[in-house]
Coordinates of C-alpha atoms in Angstrom, one line a residue:
Chain F
X21 CA -10.9 32.3 -16.0
X22 CA -9.5 31.2 -12.7
X23 CA -5.9 30.2 -12.5
X24 CA -5.1 26.5 -12.5
X25 CA -2.9 25.1 -9.9
X26 CA -1.6 21.6 -9.2
X27 CA -1.8 20.3 -5.7
X28 CA 0.0 17.0 -4.8
X29 CA -2.1 14.7 -2.6
X30 CA -0.1 11.9 -0.8
X31 CA 1.7 9.6 -0.7
X32 CA 1.8 10.3 3.0
X33 CA -1.6 11.8 4.0
X34 CA -3.3 11.9 7.4
X35 CA -6.5 10.2 6.2
X36 CA -4.9 7.5 4.1
X37 CA -3.3 4.6 5.9
X38 CA -1.8 3.7 2.6
X39 CA 0.3 5.6 0.1
X40 CA -1.3 6.7 -3.1
X41 CA -0.3 9.8 -4.9
X42 CA -2.7 12.1 -6.9
X43 CA -1.9 15.2 -8.8
X44 CA -5.0 17.3 -8.4
X45 CA -5.5 20.1 -11.0
X46 CA -7.6 22.8 -9.3
X47 CA -9.5 25.9 -10.4
X48 CA -9.9 27.8 -7.2
X49 CA -11.2 25.1 -4.8
X50 CA -12.7 22.8 -7.5
X51 CA -10.9 19.8 -8.9
X52 CA -10.9 19.8 -12.7
X53 CA -8.4 17.0 -13.4
X54 CA -6.6 14.2 -11.7
X55 CA -3.6 12.1 -12.5
X56 CA -3.0 9.1 -10.2
X57 CA 0.3 7.6 -9.6
X58 CA 0.9 4.3 -7.8
X59 CA 3.9 2.1 -7.2
X60 CA 4.8 2.9 -3.6
X61 CA 4.0 -0.6 -2.5
X62 CA 4.8 -2.5 -5.6
X63 CA 6.7 -5.6 -4.5
X64 CA 6.5 -7.9 -7.5
X65 CA 4.9 -10.9 -5.7
X66 CA 3.5 -12.3 -8.9
X67 CA 7.0 -13.5 -9.7
X68 CA 7.2 -15.4 -6.5
X69 CA 5.4 -18.3 -8.2
X70 CA 8.7 -19.2 -9.7
X71 CA 10.2 -19.6 -6.2
X72 CA 7.3 -21.1 -4.2
X73 CA 5.5 -24.4 -4.9
X74 CA 1.9 -24.1 -5.9
X75 CA 0.7 -25.3 -2.5
X76 CA 3.0 -22.8 -0.7
X77 CA 1.9 -19.8 -2.8
X78 CA -1.4 -19.7 -0.8
X79 CA 0.6 -18.0 1.9
X80 CA 1.9 -15.4 -0.5
X81 CA -1.6 -14.9 -1.9
X82 CA -2.9 -14.3 1.6
X83 CA -0.4 -11.5 2.0
X84 CA -1.4 -9.7 -1.2
X85 CA -3.7 -7.8 1.2
X86 CA -4.0 -8.1 4.9
X87 CA -7.7 -7.0 4.9
X88 CA -9.2 -9.5 2.4
X89 CA -6.4 -12.0 3.0
X90 CA -8.8 -15.0 3.4
X91 CA -10.5 -14.2 0.1
X92 CA -7.2 -14.0 -1.8
X93 CA -6.3 -17.4 -0.5
X94 CA -9.8 -18.7 -1.4
X95 CA -9.6 -17.3 -4.9
X96 CA -6.1 -18.8 -5.5
X97 CA -7.1 -22.2 -4.0
X98 CA -10.3 -22.3 -6.1
X99 CA -8.4 -21.6 -9.2
X100 CA -5.9 -24.4 -8.6
X101 CA -8.7 -26.7 -7.6
X102 CA -10.5 -26.0 -10.9
X103 CA -7.3 -26.6 -12.9
X104 CA -6.6 -29.9 -11.1
X105 CA -10.3 -31.0 -11.0
X106 CA -10.4 -31.3 -7.2
X107 CA -13.8 -31.4 -5.6
X108 CA -13.7 -29.8 -2.2
X109 CA -15.8 -31.4 0.6
X110 CA -19.1 -29.6 1.4
X111 CA -18.1 -28.8 5.0
X112 CA -15.0 -27.1 3.8
X113 CA -17.1 -25.0 1.4
X114 CA -19.3 -23.9 4.2
X115 CA -16.4 -23.0 6.5
X116 CA -14.8 -21.0 3.6
X117 CA -18.1 -19.1 3.3
X118 CA -18.3 -18.4 7.0
X119 CA -14.7 -17.1 7.1
X120 CA -15.2 -15.1 3.9
X121 CA -18.2 -13.4 5.3
X122 CA -16.4 -12.7 8.6
X123 CA -13.7 -11.1 6.6
X124 CA -16.2 -9.0 4.7
X125 CA -17.7 -7.9 8.0
X126 CA -14.4 -6.8 9.5
X127 CA -13.4 -5.1 6.2
X128 CA -16.6 -3.2 5.9
X129 CA -16.6 -2.1 9.6
X130 CA -13.0 -1.0 9.1
X131 CA -13.9 0.9 6.0
X132 CA -16.9 2.6 7.7
X133 CA -14.5 3.7 10.5
X134 CA -11.9 5.1 8.1
X135 CA -14.7 6.8 6.1
X136 CA -16.1 8.4 9.3
X137 CA -12.5 9.5 10.2
X138 CA -12.2 11.0 6.7
X139 CA -15.4 13.0 7.3
X140 CA -14.1 14.2 10.6
X141 CA -16.6 12.1 12.6
X142 CA -14.1 10.7 15.1
X143 CA -16.7 9.2 17.4
X144 CA -18.2 7.1 14.7
X145 CA -14.7 5.9 13.7
X146 CA -14.1 4.6 17.2
X147 CA -17.5 3.0 17.4
X148 CA -17.0 1.1 14.1
X149 CA -13.6 -0.2 15.1
X150 CA -15.0 -1.2 18.5
X151 CA -17.6 -3.4 16.8
X152 CA -15.0 -4.8 14.4
X153 CA -13.0 -6.1 17.3
X154 CA -15.7 -8.7 18.1
X155 CA -15.4 -10.0 14.5
X156 CA -11.7 -10.2 14.9
X157 CA -12.1 -12.1 18.2
X158 CA -14.3 -14.7 16.4
X159 CA -11.7 -15.0 13.6
X160 CA -8.9 -15.4 16.2
X161 CA -10.9 -18.0 18.1
X162 CA -11.6 -20.1 15.0
X163 CA -8.4 -19.6 12.9
X164 CA -5.7 -18.4 15.3
X165 CA -5.1 -15.2 13.4
X166 CA -6.6 -11.8 13.6
X167 CA -5.9 -10.5 10.2
X168 CA -4.0 -13.2 8.4
X169 CA -5.9 -16.4 8.9
X170 CA -3.9 -19.1 7.1
X171 CA -6.7 -21.6 7.2
X172 CA -7.5 -21.9 3.5
X173 CA -5.4 -24.4 1.5
X174 CA -5.5 -26.1 -1.9
X175 CA -8.0 -28.9 -1.5
X176 CA -10.0 -27.6 1.5
X177 CA -9.5 -25.9 4.8
X178 CA -6.9 -26.5 7.5
X179 CA -9.1 -26.3 10.6
X180 CA -12.6 -27.1 11.7
X181 CA -15.0 -25.0 13.8
X182 CA -16.5 -27.2 16.5
X183 CA -20.3 -27.4 17.0
X184 CA -20.0 -25.7 20.4
X185 CA -18.2 -22.7 18.8
X186 CA -20.7 -22.6 15.9
X187 CA -23.6 -22.4 18.4
X188 CA -21.8 -19.7 20.3
X189 CA -21.2 -17.7 17.1
X190 CA -24.9 -18.1 16.2
X191 CA -26.0 -16.8 19.6
X192 CA -23.7 -13.8 19.3
X193 CA -25.0 -12.8 15.9
X194 CA -28.3 -11.3 17.2
X195 CA -26.9 -8.8 19.6
X196 CA -24.1 -8.1 17.1
X197 CA -26.6 -7.4 14.4
X198 CA -28.5 -5.0 16.7
X199 CA -25.3 -3.1 17.4
X200 CA -24.5 -3.0 13.7
X201 CA -28.0 -1.7 12.9
X202 CA -27.5 1.1 15.5
X203 CA -24.2 2.0 13.8
X204 CA -25.7 1.7 10.3
X205 CA -28.5 4.0 11.4
X206 CA -26.1 6.9 12.0
X207 CA -24.4 6.4 8.6
X208 CA -27.7 6.2 6.8
X209 CA -29.9 8.8 8.7
X210 CA -27.6 11.3 10.4
X211 CA -28.0 14.7 8.9
X212 CA -24.4 15.6 9.1
X213 CA -23.4 12.5 7.3
X214 CA -26.0 13.0 4.7
X215 CA -25.0 16.6 4.2
X216 CA -21.4 15.6 3.6
X217 CA -22.1 12.7 1.3
X218 CA -25.3 13.1 -0.7
X219 CA -24.8 14.3 -4.3
X220 CA -21.0 14.1 -3.9
X221 CA -19.1 12.7 -6.9
X222 CA -22.0 11.0 -8.7
X223 CA -21.1 8.4 -11.2
X224 CA -23.9 7.2 -13.5
X225 CA -24.8 3.5 -14.1
X226 CA -23.6 3.6 -17.7
X227 CA -20.3 5.3 -16.7
X228 CA -19.7 2.9 -13.9
X229 CA -20.3 -0.1 -16.2
X230 CA -18.2 1.3 -19.1
X231 CA -15.3 2.2 -16.8
X232 CA -15.2 -1.3 -15.4
X233 CA -16.1 -0.5 -11.9
X234 CA -16.5 -3.5 -9.6
X235 CA -17.9 -4.2 -6.1
X236 CA -19.8 -1.7 -4.0
X237 CA -18.5 1.1 -6.3
X238 CA -20.5 -0.4 -9.2
X239 CA -23.4 -1.6 -7.1
X240 CA -23.9 1.9 -5.7
X241 CA -24.5 3.1 -9.2
X242 CA -27.1 0.4 -9.9
X243 CA -24.9 -2.1 -11.7
X244 CA -25.9 -5.5 -10.1
X245 CA -22.6 -7.3 -10.4
X246 CA -21.6 -9.5 -7.5
X247 CA -19.6 -12.6 -8.1
X248 CA -21.3 -14.4 -5.2
X249 CA -24.2 -14.9 -7.6
X250 CA -22.2 -17.6 -9.4
X251 CA -22.5 -19.7 -6.3
X252 CA -18.8 -20.5 -5.6
X253 CA -18.1 -22.1 -2.2
X254 CA -21.5 -22.5 -0.5
X255 CA -23.2 -19.3 -1.8
X256 CA -25.1 -21.4 -4.3
X257 CA -26.9 -23.3 -1.5
X258 CA -27.4 -20.3 0.7
X259 CA -29.2 -18.1 -1.9
X260 CA -27.9 -14.7 -2.5
X261 CA -29.0 -11.4 -3.8
X262 CA -26.7 -8.4 -4.4
X263 CA -27.3 -5.2 -2.5
X264 CA -27.9 -2.4 -5.1
X265 CA -28.3 1.3 -4.7
X266 CA -29.0 3.7 -7.6
X267 CA -27.9 7.2 -6.6
X268 CA -24.2 6.6 -7.5
X269 CA -22.9 9.2 -5.0
X270 CA -20.7 8.8 -1.9
X271 CA -23.8 8.2 0.2
X272 CA -24.9 5.3 -2.0
X273 CA -21.5 3.8 -1.8
X274 CA -21.7 4.0 2.0
X275 CA -25.2 2.6 2.1
X276 CA -24.3 -0.4 0.0
X277 CA -21.6 -1.4 2.5
X278 CA -23.8 -0.8 5.5
X279 CA -26.5 -3.0 4.0
X280 CA -23.9 -5.6 3.0
X281 CA -23.0 -5.9 6.7
X282 CA -26.6 -7.0 7.4
X283 CA -26.5 -9.3 4.4
X284 CA -23.2 -10.9 5.6
X285 CA -24.6 -11.5 9.1
X286 CA -27.6 -13.2 7.5
X287 CA -25.4 -15.4 5.3
X288 CA -23.3 -16.5 8.3
X289 CA -26.4 -17.3 10.2
X290 CA -27.8 -19.5 7.4
X291 CA -24.4 -21.1 6.8
X292 CA -24.2 -22.1 10.5
X293 CA -27.7 -23.5 10.3
X294 CA -27.0 -25.6 7.2
X295 CA -23.4 -26.7 7.6
X296 CA -23.1 -30.4 6.9
X297 CA -20.8 -32.9 8.7
X298 CA -17.9 -34.3 6.8
X299 CA -14.3 -34.1 5.8
X300 CA -12.3 -30.9 5.7
X301 CA -10.0 -31.5 2.8
X302 CA -9.0 -33.9 0.1
X303 CA -5.5 -35.0 -0.7
X304 CA -3.9 -33.1 -3.5
X305 CA -2.1 -35.3 -5.9
X306 CA -0.1 -34.3 -9.0
X307 CA 0.6 -30.8 -10.3
X308 CA -1.5 -28.3 -12.0
X309 CA -1.4 -28.2 -15.8
X310 CA -3.7 -25.8 -17.5
X311 CA -5.1 -22.3 -17.0
X312 CA -8.0 -20.7 -15.3
X313 CA -9.3 -17.2 -14.5
X314 CA -10.5 -17.6 -10.9
X315 CA -12.9 -15.0 -9.7
X316 CA -14.2 -14.2 -6.2
X317 CA -16.2 -11.3 -4.7
X318 CA -14.1 -9.5 -2.2
X319 CA -15.3 -6.7 0.1
X320 CA -13.9 -4.2 -2.5
X321 CA -15.2 -6.1 -5.5
X322 CA -14.3 -8.8 -8.0
X323 CA -10.8 -10.1 -7.9
X324 CA -9.3 -12.1 -10.7
X325 CA -6.5 -14.6 -10.3
X326 CA -5.2 -15.8 -13.6
X327 CA -3.3 -19.0 -12.9
X328 CA -1.4 -21.1 -15.4
X329 CA 0.3 -24.3 -14.6
X330 CA 2.8 -26.2 -16.8
X331 CA 2.8 -29.5 -15.1
X332 CA 5.6 -28.7 -12.6
X333 CA 5.4 -27.8 -9.0
X334 CA 5.9 -24.1 -9.9
X335 CA 3.2 -22.2 -11.7
X336 CA 4.2 -20.6 -15.0
X337 CA 2.3 -17.4 -14.2
X338 CA 0.0 -15.9 -11.7
X339 CA -1.6 -12.6 -12.7
X340 CA -3.7 -10.9 -10.0
X341 CA -6.1 -8.2 -11.0
X342 CA -7.5 -6.7 -7.8
X343 CA -10.7 -4.7 -7.3
X344 CA -9.0 -1.4 -6.5
X345 CA -7.1 -1.4 -9.8
X346 CA -10.4 -1.7 -11.7
X347 CA -11.8 1.1 -9.6
X348 CA -9.1 3.6 -10.3
X349 CA -10.6 4.7 -13.7
X350 CA -14.0 5.4 -12.0
X351 CA -12.2 7.3 -9.3
X352 CA -10.4 9.5 -11.9
X353 CA -13.8 10.2 -13.5
X354 CA -15.4 10.8 -10.1
X355 CA -13.1 13.4 -8.7
X356 CA -13.5 16.4 -11.1
X357 CA -16.2 18.7 -9.8
X358 CA -15.4 17.9 -6.1
X359 CA -14.1 20.5 -3.7
X360 CA -10.5 20.1 -2.5
X361 CA -11.8 19.5 1.1
X362 CA -13.9 16.6 -0.2
X363 CA -11.1 14.8 -2.0
X364 CA -10.2 12.5 0.9
X365 CA -13.9 11.4 1.3
X366 CA -14.2 10.7 -2.4
X367 CA -11.0 8.7 -2.5
X368 CA -12.1 6.7 0.5
X369 CA -15.5 6.1 -1.0
X370 CA -14.1 3.5 -3.5
X371 CA -12.4 1.7 -0.5
X372 CA -9.0 1.9 -1.9
X373 CA -6.7 -1.0 -1.0
X374 CA -3.3 0.1 -2.4
X375 CA -1.3 -3.0 -1.4
X376 CA -3.8 -5.1 -3.4
X377 CA -3.5 -2.7 -6.3
X378 CA 0.2 -2.8 -6.6
X379 CA 1.0 -6.3 -5.5
Chain Y
X22 CA 6.4 2.4 38.0
X23 CA 9.2 2.2 35.5
X24 CA 6.8 2.3 32.5
X25 CA 4.8 5.2 33.8
X26 CA 7.9 7.2 34.5
X27 CA 8.7 7.1 30.8
X28 CA 5.2 8.1 29.9
X29 CA 5.4 11.5 31.5
X30 CA 6.0 12.8 28.0
X31 CA 3.2 11.9 25.7
X32 CA 4.7 10.9 22.4
X33 CA 2.9 11.5 19.1
X34 CA 3.1 8.8 16.5
X35 CA 3.5 9.0 12.7
X36 CA 2.5 5.9 10.8
X37 CA 3.8 5.2 7.3
X38 CA 3.1 2.2 5.2
X39 CA 6.2 1.4 3.2
X40 CA 5.2 -1.7 1.3
X41 CA 3.2 -3.7 3.8
X42 CA 0.2 -5.9 3.0
X43 CA -2.0 -3.8 5.2
X44 CA -2.2 -6.5 7.9
X45 CA 0.2 -4.6 10.2
X46 CA -1.3 -1.2 9.3
X47 CA -4.7 -2.1 10.4
X48 CA -3.2 -3.5 13.6
X49 CA -1.4 -0.2 14.2
X50 CA -4.7 1.5 13.8
X51 CA -6.4 -1.1 16.1
X52 CA -4.0 0.0 18.8
X53 CA -5.6 3.5 18.7
X54 CA -9.2 2.3 18.9
X55 CA -11.3 1.4 21.9
X56 CA -10.1 -2.1 22.7
X57 CA -6.4 -1.3 23.0
X58 CA -6.7 2.4 23.2
X59 CA -3.2 3.8 23.5
X60 CA -4.6 7.3 23.4
X61 CA -5.3 6.9 27.1
X62 CA -1.6 7.3 27.6
X63 CA -1.6 10.5 25.6
X64 CA -0.2 8.7 22.5
X65 CA -1.8 10.4 19.5
X66 CA -1.6 9.4 15.8
X67 CA -0.6 12.5 13.8
X68 CA -0.4 12.9 10.1
X69 CA 2.3 15.5 10.3
X70 CA 6.0 14.5 10.5
X71 CA 6.9 17.7 12.2
X72 CA 4.6 16.9 15.1
X73 CA 5.8 13.3 15.5
X74 CA 8.2 11.7 18.0
X75 CA 7.9 8.1 17.0
X76 CA 7.9 6.9 13.4
X77 CA 6.1 3.6 13.0
X78 CA 6.9 1.9 9.7
X79 CA 5.2 -1.2 8.3
X80 CA 6.5 -3.2 5.4
X81 CA 9.8 -3.3 3.5
X82 CA 11.5 -0.7 1.4
X83 CA 11.0 -0.7 -2.4
X84 CA 12.4 1.3 -5.1
X85 CA 9.8 4.1 -5.2
X86 CA 9.2 4.7 -1.4
X87 CA 12.9 4.8 -0.5
X88 CA 13.0 8.6 -0.9
X89 CA 9.6 9.1 0.8
X90 CA 10.7 7.2 3.9
X91 CA 13.9 9.1 4.1
X92 CA 12.1 12.4 3.5
X93 CA 9.6 11.7 6.3
X94 CA 12.3 10.7 8.7
X95 CA 14.4 13.8 8.0
X96 CA 11.4 16.1 8.6
X97 CA 10.9 14.8 12.1
X98 CA 12.4 16.9 14.8
X99 CA 15.0 15.4 17.2
X100 CA 14.7 13.4 19.4
X101 CA 13.0 10.7 17.4
X102 CA 12.7 7.0 17.4
X103 CA 11.9 4.6 14.6
X104 CA 9.8 1.4 15.2
X105 CA 9.8 -1.2 12.5
X106 CA 6.5 -3.2 12.7
X107 CA 6.2 -6.7 11.3
X108 CA 8.8 -9.0 9.8
X109 CA 8.6 -7.2 6.4
X110 CA 9.8 -4.0 8.1
X111 CA 12.6 -6.0 9.8
X112 CA 13.9 -8.0 6.8
X113 CA 11.5 -7.9 3.9
X114 CA 9.6 -11.0 5.3
X115 CA 7.8 -13.2 2.9
X116 CA 8.5 -10.6 0.1
X117 CA 12.2 -10.5 0.6
X118 CA 12.8 -12.5 -2.6
X119 CA 10.6 -10.2 -4.7
X120 CA 12.5 -8.2 -7.3
X121 CA 11.3 -4.8 -6.1
X122 CA 12.0 -5.2 -2.4
X123 CA 15.3 -3.8 -1.2
X124 CA 14.9 -5.2 2.3
X125 CA 13.9 -4.0 5.8
X126 CA 13.5 -0.4 6.8
X127 CA 17.0 -0.3 8.3
X128 CA 18.4 -0.3 4.7
X129 CA 17.4 3.4 4.5
X130 CA 17.0 4.8 8.0
X131 CA 18.2 3.7 11.5
X132 CA 15.7 1.5 13.3
X133 CA 15.6 1.4 17.1
X134 CA 12.9 -1.1 17.9
X135 CA 11.9 -4.2 15.8
X136 CA 8.4 -5.6 16.4
X137 CA 8.2 -9.1 15.0
X138 CA 5.1 -10.9 13.7
X139 CA 3.1 -11.5 10.6
X140 CA 0.9 -9.6 11.2
X141 CA 2.3 -8.1 14.4
X142 CA -0.3 -8.2 17.2
X143 CA -1.6 -5.0 18.8
X144 CA -0.2 -6.1 22.2
X145 CA 3.3 -6.5 20.6
X146 CA 3.0 -3.1 18.9
X147 CA 2.2 -1.5 22.2
X148 CA 5.2 -3.2 23.9
X149 CA 7.3 -1.9 21.0
X150 CA 6.1 1.6 21.6
X151 CA 6.8 1.3 25.3
X152 CA 10.4 0.3 24.5
X153 CA 10.6 3.2 22.1
X154 CA 9.5 5.6 24.8
X155 CA 12.5 4.5 27.0
X156 CA 14.8 5.2 24.1
X157 CA 13.1 8.5 23.4
X158 CA 13.5 9.6 27.0
X159 CA 17.2 8.7 27.0
X160 CA 17.8 10.7 23.8
X161 CA 15.9 13.7 25.2
X162 CA 18.0 13.7 28.4
X163 CA 21.2 13.4 26.3
X164 CA 20.0 16.4 24.2
X165 CA 19.1 18.6 27.2
X166 CA 22.3 17.5 28.9
X167 CA 24.3 18.5 25.8
X168 CA 22.4 21.8 25.6
X169 CA 23.1 22.5 29.3
X170 CA 26.8 21.8 28.9
X171 CA 26.9 24.1 25.9
X172 CA 25.0 26.8 27.8
X173 CA 27.3 26.7 30.8
X174 CA 30.3 26.7 28.5
X175 CA 29.0 29.8 26.8
X176 CA 28.3 31.4 30.2
X177 CA 31.8 30.5 31.4
X178 CA 33.3 32.0 28.2
X179 CA 31.1 35.1 28.6
X180 CA 32.3 35.6 32.1
X181 CA 36.0 35.3 31.2
X182 CA 35.8 37.9 28.5
Chain D
X23 CA -30.6 -18.1 -8.2
X24 CA -27.2 -19.2 -9.2
X25 CA -25.8 -18.2 -12.5
X26 CA -23.3 -20.6 -14.2
X27 CA -20.1 -19.0 -15.1
X28 CA -18.6 -19.8 -18.5
X29 CA -15.2 -19.0 -19.8
X30 CA -14.3 -18.9 -23.5
X31 CA -11.0 -18.0 -25.0
X32 CA -10.5 -17.1 -28.6
X33 CA -7.3 -16.2 -30.4
X34 CA -7.2 -12.9 -32.2
X35 CA -4.8 -11.5 -34.7
X36 CA -3.1 -8.1 -34.1
X37 CA -4.8 -6.4 -36.9
X38 CA -8.3 -7.6 -35.8
X39 CA -7.9 -6.6 -32.2
X40 CA -9.5 -3.2 -32.2
X41 CA -12.4 -4.5 -34.3
X42 CA -13.1 -7.5 -32.0
X43 CA -12.9 -5.2 -28.9
X44 CA -15.3 -2.8 -30.5
X45 CA -17.7 -5.6 -31.2
X46 CA -17.6 -6.7 -27.6
X47 CA -18.1 -3.1 -26.5
X48 CA -21.1 -2.8 -28.7
X49 CA -22.4 -6.1 -27.3
X50 CA -22.5 -4.6 -23.8
X51 CA -19.4 -6.3 -22.3
X52 CA -17.4 -4.7 -19.6
X53 CA -13.6 -4.9 -19.5
X54 CA -12.4 -7.1 -16.7
X55 CA -8.7 -7.0 -17.1
X56 CA -5.8 -7.1 -19.5
X57 CA -3.1 -9.4 -18.5
X58 CA 0.2 -10.6 -20.0
X59 CA 2.0 -13.8 -19.8
X60 CA 5.5 -14.5 -21.1
X61 CA 5.8 -17.8 -22.9
X62 CA 9.4 -18.4 -23.7
X63 CA 9.9 -16.2 -26.7
X64 CA 6.6 -14.5 -27.1
X65 CA 3.9 -12.8 -25.1
X66 CA 0.4 -13.8 -24.7
X67 CA -1.9 -11.0 -23.9
X68 CA -5.4 -11.7 -22.5
X69 CA -8.1 -9.1 -22.9
X70 CA -10.9 -10.3 -20.7
X71 CA -14.5 -9.2 -20.8
X72 CA -17.6 -10.1 -18.9
X73 CA -21.3 -9.8 -19.4
X74 CA -23.7 -11.4 -16.9
X75 CA -20.9 -13.6 -15.6
X76 CA -20.1 -14.9 -19.1
X77 CA -16.4 -14.5 -19.5
X78 CA -14.9 -13.8 -22.9
X79 CA -11.3 -13.8 -23.4
X80 CA -9.4 -12.5 -26.5
X81 CA -5.9 -13.8 -26.7
X82 CA -3.3 -12.0 -28.7
X83 CA 0.2 -13.6 -29.2
X84 CA 2.9 -11.2 -30.1
X85 CA 6.7 -11.1 -30.5
X86 CA 8.7 -8.8 -28.2
X87 CA 9.0 -5.2 -29.4
X88 CA 5.7 -5.5 -31.4
X89 CA 3.7 -2.3 -31.0
X90 CA 0.2 -2.9 -29.8
X91 CA -2.6 -0.4 -30.4
X92 CA -4.3 0.8 -27.3
X93 CA -7.9 0.0 -26.7
X94 CA -8.3 3.0 -24.3
X95 CA -10.3 4.7 -27.1
X96 CA -13.0 2.1 -26.7
X97 CA -12.7 1.3 -23.0
X98 CA -11.5 4.5 -21.2
X99 CA -10.4 2.6 -18.2
X100 CA -7.9 0.3 -20.1
X101 CA -5.1 2.8 -19.4
X102 CA -4.3 1.2 -16.0
X103 CA -3.7 -2.2 -17.6
X104 CA -1.9 -0.9 -20.6
X105 CA 0.5 1.2 -18.6
X106 CA 1.1 -1.8 -16.3
X107 CA 1.8 -4.0 -19.3
X108 CA 4.3 -1.5 -20.6
X109 CA 6.1 -1.0 -17.3
X110 CA 6.3 -4.7 -16.3
X111 CA 6.8 -6.4 -19.7
X112 CA 8.2 -3.6 -21.8
X113 CA 5.5 -4.0 -24.5
X114 CA 5.1 -0.8 -26.4
X115 CA 1.5 0.3 -26.5
X116 CA 0.6 3.2 -28.8
X117 CA -2.1 5.8 -28.3
X118 CA -3.0 5.3 -24.6
X119 CA -5.3 8.1 -23.4
X120 CA -3.3 8.7 -20.2
X121 CA 0.2 7.6 -21.1
X122 CA 2.5 7.5 -18.0
X123 CA 5.5 6.7 -20.2
X124 CA 6.9 4.1 -17.9
X125 CA 6.3 5.9 -14.6
X126 CA 3.0 4.1 -13.6
X127 CA 4.8 1.3 -11.7
X128 CA 8.5 2.1 -11.0
X129 CA 10.6 -1.0 -10.5
X130 CA 14.2 -1.5 -9.5
X131 CA 14.9 -3.5 -12.6
X132 CA 13.4 -2.3 -15.9
X133 CA 10.7 -4.6 -17.3
X134 CA 11.0 -7.4 -14.7
X135 CA 8.7 -9.8 -16.6
X136 CA 10.3 -9.2 -20.0
X137 CA 11.1 -12.4 -21.9
X138 CA 14.2 -10.8 -23.4
X139 CA 15.8 -9.9 -20.1
X140 CA 19.3 -11.0 -19.4
X141 CA 18.1 -13.8 -17.2
X142 CA 19.2 -15.0 -13.8
X143 CA 17.7 -14.2 -10.4
X144 CA 17.6 -10.5 -9.9
X145 CA 16.6 -10.7 -6.3
X146 CA 19.0 -8.9 -4.0
X147 CA 18.0 -10.8 -0.9
X148 CA 18.0 -14.4 -2.1

């Protein structure tokens, strides 16, 4: 029997922009067991609800994660709106959808780049990030911020997108989609990429479901969960079908995200076509009293904000369960059997967002 | 002219995420990719502290990463410069009142350049690196100067005996 | 097609917890999260499950220092939430499959969300 050795992985590691630490138990080159440890970014921001008023906490919620910041703000705002019984104007719902999908685009392009970098495909990394910049330009033009937008608030949105800008965005979508399809083609059809990813760290449909996997990690194994199906914001009007793959390997997880880019472009196009005129926000009166589990589909999967108000300006509790925390058990089950050299690729394949995870 | 003069030595960068929200991290990475492309100056992002000249830290210090940050800093060879990116790295930012945040990066290691912003923009990060280059150059000269003085002192001592 | 999301919350007694969770597991529910809320003197622990966007919530109310049986034998992935619950609230959970024994999330102050803590603002930068 080969000797077992323990190799520490992280917290500072060349392919991970964020710190996570794994103790990998190896037999020769093969991983047999994994013990994750987190906490390098734990800030304790759930407790800030006691110091920030419920309307101000949106800013903190946005900074749970700088990549899916808009969706954290959206999830929080929708939770408070549900507790207080606020009905948001339709135009605000559409704008929220457009910004959500822009965030998803930039997040998936960012991930594709990092994933290519993890595989050692530097060229593809640069190309993905180059495409991502045009999404960030749109976000900056419409919200004023590249990564932290600050446009979502309790009761609606803070800014409008003018018709001229909407038309411009619509026109830009076609060439952008073409470029994305060229990029996606390499991820889906290139032999080198396939060789690295196919059959790597397979997780079956039953396992993925039982372990509580969410987002693209679950959908790549054939579990069709996508919270956009519940029709929050304007998704109900736009019609939506989750992207599902069945292989459950790293290649499938990559394919889901590539196809979600196309789906997001399509959603933005339809949202711009259908956006109604109207107000941007409603006045928020009173204080939240009650509780709600607010859920939104982020690029990494379903996020849960448990919000509980006690009739004062400060919430009694905010508990945030982020998609990466739910995807850690599947990751721990995924790694055994992989080669040491493939560990970075497998870890990246769940799209870990550590600052979300640890809050 | 002045900027280019500092760039004669291409610095390598080490990036560490202390407890940032990722916003600044992805902007640091955006600096390296085609639109901003600092690699054209020979600035390379390395994963190895022993190869690095400039340490870029995002986010504030918390209980668990305090040792990690110090460890990385100590592994870097002299001369070295630390750039704190974003308000969280400067003071703890929006999270400064969280129970687990000690404060800015300067609570643990000396910081030379502070880049403000939430999130810091790539242009500002590049400006911060340019400032850091000047400091790096100054330190390098001081070090070689000190080495030369030492060397000539040794030679003088050798001649006298 | 839009699916309507429904949320139901039912209270559960400590001795019934494992049985109720097993029933949900057999019914094909997935574990969404385990979250804890301090309510003055007691803790409220929410075990949340989902099946086809129908949200079921088991609510357990316990006194501090009450030992809670782990459900990681039923849902393998529950260890992340149970370790978190122990590290942030100081609730003892027995029989976790991967027990970090308080090192999952290391905090400056032990059990920052505990209801029995000494009180006052422990922030060093306020």
